[in-house]
XYZ file of C-alpha atoms in Angstrom:
251
model
C 0.062 -0.035 0.004
C 1.132 3.531 -0.781
C -0.001 6.571 1.181
C 0.566 10.004 -0.365
C 0.714 13.008 1.924
C -0.598 15.556 -0.568
C -2.609 15.594 -3.881
C 0.323 16.444 -6.107
C 2.212 13.412 -4.926
C -0.910 11.265 -5.177
C -1.621 12.334 -8.749
C 2.003 11.636 -9.743
C 1.570 8.079 -8.567
C -1.674 7.610 -10.445
C -0.128 8.961 -13.643
C 2.501 6.190 -13.793
C 2.090 4.042 -16.879
C 2.375 0.838 -14.882
C -1.127 1.173 -13.460
C -3.806 -0.504 -15.622
C -5.729 2.839 -15.809
C -3.067 5.589 -15.427
C -4.499 8.965 -14.410
C -7.928 7.652 -13.499
C -9.180 7.787 -9.898
C -11.303 4.716 -9.048
C -10.734 5.306 -5.352
C -7.780 4.125 -3.253
C -7.898 0.705 -4.826
C -6.341 -1.768 -4.719
C -5.439 -1.414 -8.350
C -3.144 -3.457 -10.682
C 0.435 -2.276 -11.256
C 2.683 -3.846 -13.885
C 6.444 -3.281 -14.194
C 9.422 -5.011 -15.690
C 11.686 -6.452 -13.076
C 15.054 -4.693 -13.216
C 17.735 -6.573 -15.076
C 15.347 -9.132 -16.534
C 12.605 -9.488 -19.217
C 10.124 -10.569 -16.548
C 7.054 -8.418 -16.012
C 5.665 -8.421 -12.518
C 2.157 -7.505 -11.318
C 1.290 -6.020 -7.945
C -2.113 -5.211 -6.343
C -1.494 -1.746 -4.842
C -3.816 0.450 -2.850
C -2.939 4.113 -3.364
C -4.475 6.534 -0.785
C -4.369 10.234 -0.066
C -4.185 11.917 3.332
C -7.002 14.312 4.033
C -4.834 16.824 5.926
C -1.328 17.404 7.150
C 0.307 16.558 10.491
C 1.072 13.668 12.761
C -2.491 13.146 14.018
C -3.897 12.927 10.489
C -1.105 10.620 9.510
C -1.869 8.339 12.417
C -5.718 8.326 12.008
C -5.487 7.683 8.244
C -2.946 4.949 8.723
C -5.078 3.075 11.249
C -8.086 3.281 9.004
C -6.100 1.955 5.995
C -4.512 -0.794 7.990
C -7.814 -2.094 9.130
C -9.450 -1.695 5.704
C -6.618 -3.230 3.571
C -4.393 -5.180 5.978
C -1.354 -4.499 3.773
C 1.974 -6.410 4.042
C 3.801 -3.110 3.570
C 2.939 0.541 3.792
C 5.065 3.164 2.053
C 4.482 6.786 2.930
C 5.536 9.249 0.228
C 5.526 12.997 0.013
C 7.689 16.128 -0.063
C 9.887 17.448 2.655
C 12.284 20.164 3.741
C 15.921 19.150 3.418
C 18.790 20.069 5.747
C 21.526 21.730 3.723
C 24.003 21.272 6.542
C 23.703 17.484 6.012
C 24.529 17.858 2.322
C 20.946 17.542 1.140
C 19.949 19.615 -1.934
C 16.830 20.630 -3.702
C 15.452 17.809 -5.836
C 17.049 15.024 -3.768
C 15.028 12.028 -2.644
C 15.351 11.086 1.030
C 14.688 7.522 2.304
C 14.199 7.489 6.020
C 16.025 4.580 7.695
C 14.264 5.869 10.850
C 11.615 8.510 11.516
C 12.305 10.693 14.566
C 9.345 12.331 16.360
C 10.591 15.575 17.771
C 7.342 16.819 19.284
C 7.787 15.137 22.723
C 9.563 17.820 24.743
C 10.125 19.090 28.255
C 9.831 22.884 28.469
C 11.468 24.671 31.347
C 12.239 28.357 32.024
C 15.727 28.000 30.686
C 15.647 25.283 27.993
C 13.765 22.900 25.734
C 14.570 19.202 26.169
C 13.672 17.119 23.159
C 12.726 13.504 23.989
C 12.908 11.848 20.644
C 10.868 8.849 19.667
C 12.400 6.919 16.814
C 10.658 4.434 14.413
C 13.010 2.261 12.280
C 12.194 1.334 8.684
C 11.317 -2.187 7.625
C 14.587 -3.850 6.590
C 13.120 -5.541 3.492
C 11.733 -2.196 2.150
C 14.892 -0.431 3.086
C 17.048 -2.925 1.195
C 14.743 -2.677 -1.770
C 15.130 1.135 -1.717
C 18.894 0.821 -1.612
C 18.878 -1.573 -4.555
C 16.561 0.745 -6.488
C 18.751 3.700 -5.765
C 21.817 1.886 -6.988
C 20.056 1.086 -10.280
C 18.863 4.703 -10.652
C 22.445 5.944 -10.034
C 23.601 4.001 -13.102
C 21.600 6.248 -15.372
C 23.343 9.040 -17.206
C 24.279 11.985 -15.007
C 21.318 14.200 -14.214
C 18.827 11.651 -15.440
C 17.486 10.922 -11.990
C 17.767 12.740 -8.659
C 20.272 11.756 -6.016
C 18.870 9.443 -3.344
C 19.990 9.852 0.254
C 19.394 7.466 3.277
C 19.277 8.544 6.954
C 17.160 9.832 9.732
C 14.237 12.257 9.019
C 12.667 14.462 11.635
C 8.846 14.571 11.946
C 6.490 16.883 13.701
C 3.582 19.264 13.362
C 5.478 22.435 12.567
C 6.193 23.998 9.227
C 9.923 24.633 9.485
C 11.228 27.624 7.506
C 14.191 28.774 9.663
C 17.835 27.656 9.854
C 17.735 28.562 13.581
C 14.806 26.173 14.169
C 16.751 23.512 12.261
C 19.709 24.007 14.625
C 17.480 23.631 17.687
C 15.873 20.483 16.315
C 19.177 19.011 15.310
C 21.118 19.774 18.483
C 21.170 16.021 19.324
C 20.434 14.688 15.848
C 23.097 16.337 13.760
C 22.973 13.674 11.054
C 19.211 14.203 10.220
C 18.581 14.763 6.497
C 15.389 16.681 6.719
C 12.001 17.307 8.237
C 8.364 16.532 7.374
C 4.954 16.346 9.176
C 3.157 12.988 8.913
C 5.768 10.287 9.215
C 5.827 9.968 13.007
C 2.078 9.512 13.200
C 1.930 6.937 10.406
C 4.966 5.040 11.842
C 3.527 5.019 15.326
C 0.231 3.736 14.060
C 1.889 0.860 12.241
C 4.026 0.048 15.249
C 0.944 -0.026 17.573
C -1.873 -1.308 15.355
C -0.101 -3.600 12.844
C 3.464 -4.427 13.981
C 3.732 -7.075 11.272
C 3.211 -4.502 8.510
C 6.427 -3.174 7.166
C 6.819 0.640 7.011
C 8.996 2.905 4.876
C 8.903 6.589 4.310
C 10.264 8.128 1.085
C 10.387 11.908 0.668
C 11.351 14.386 -2.040
C 13.165 17.555 -1.140
C 11.363 20.644 -2.500
C 12.824 23.232 -0.101
C 15.615 23.618 2.405
C 13.381 24.629 5.365
C 14.488 28.336 5.124
C 13.014 31.681 4.101
C 12.848 30.600 0.437
C 10.576 27.654 1.319
C 7.483 28.764 -0.696
C 9.442 29.898 -3.757
C 11.511 26.625 -3.870
C 8.511 24.451 -3.317
C 6.652 25.993 -6.149
C 9.573 25.490 -8.500
C 10.545 21.973 -7.504
C 7.218 20.391 -6.684
C 6.291 18.873 -10.038
C 9.687 17.267 -11.003
C 10.277 15.998 -7.501
C 6.831 14.402 -7.243
C 7.328 12.623 -10.609
C 10.683 11.255 -9.545
C 9.259 10.314 -6.133
C 6.434 8.323 -7.707
C 8.754 6.413 -9.970
C 11.157 5.566 -7.214
C 8.400 4.598 -4.730
C 6.826 2.090 -7.063
C 10.171 0.777 -8.225
C 10.970 0.066 -4.577
C 7.680 -1.663 -4.049
C 8.258 -3.950 -7.110
C 11.785 -4.756 -5.933
C 10.609 -5.605 -2.401
C 7.744 -7.764 -3.711
C 10.001 -9.596 -6.112
C 12.539 -10.227 -3.330
C 9.949 -11.520 -0.977
C 8.035 -13.541 -3.608
C 4.837 -11.526 -3.318
C 4.340 -10.396 -6.949
C 2.912 -12.344 -9.861
C 5.165 -12.967 -12.888
C 3.486 -12.432 -16.299
């Protein structure tokens, strides 16, 4: 199952030619997805539910995820959407970021003199993470500039829209290796961990801004190309994972 955080990401997924009715919206599915398995002539088929969050934030992410888990009972859930990247970690506009763990930064102790962050971390499913790494390696073999760079690491998650380097510094005081920040992953990951611990979870994000004062301008420029690359990479990862685990149908 694939859960898109916003409509632009959702529509990019539906537009992929691998779906039997690309561009159409017959609801969240499941729908049939066909793709050639990398390095072979074999065509694989997956039944994939593609859903869209109704709103932003951790609470919406958690509620929607629980509903989808009960309705579809998926083996895997991939959350996809855009994010703000951390330039200090070497992340650039247009990069894709695969979260090897999602870090909830909202649990805090506030005193008169300081803010103590009490992180909650949710690790990615190893099968999905390995599939993403294999997919990134294949994409990297394309001609220079043909596909965005793919980064792997921790991603921060909370309910705040971050558009300040100073705020990034505060968030990253004890997580200096974090690659970026987004708003739904912690809720979705927590819901999977609590309601369906046997469902594998992975979050993949596309960087459309650097969480600074240029956030809106950059997001407007980078939204479309990032969402297109994000959709392709997400479904390629799903196909790779299914083929590895033997959960797709050869044709």
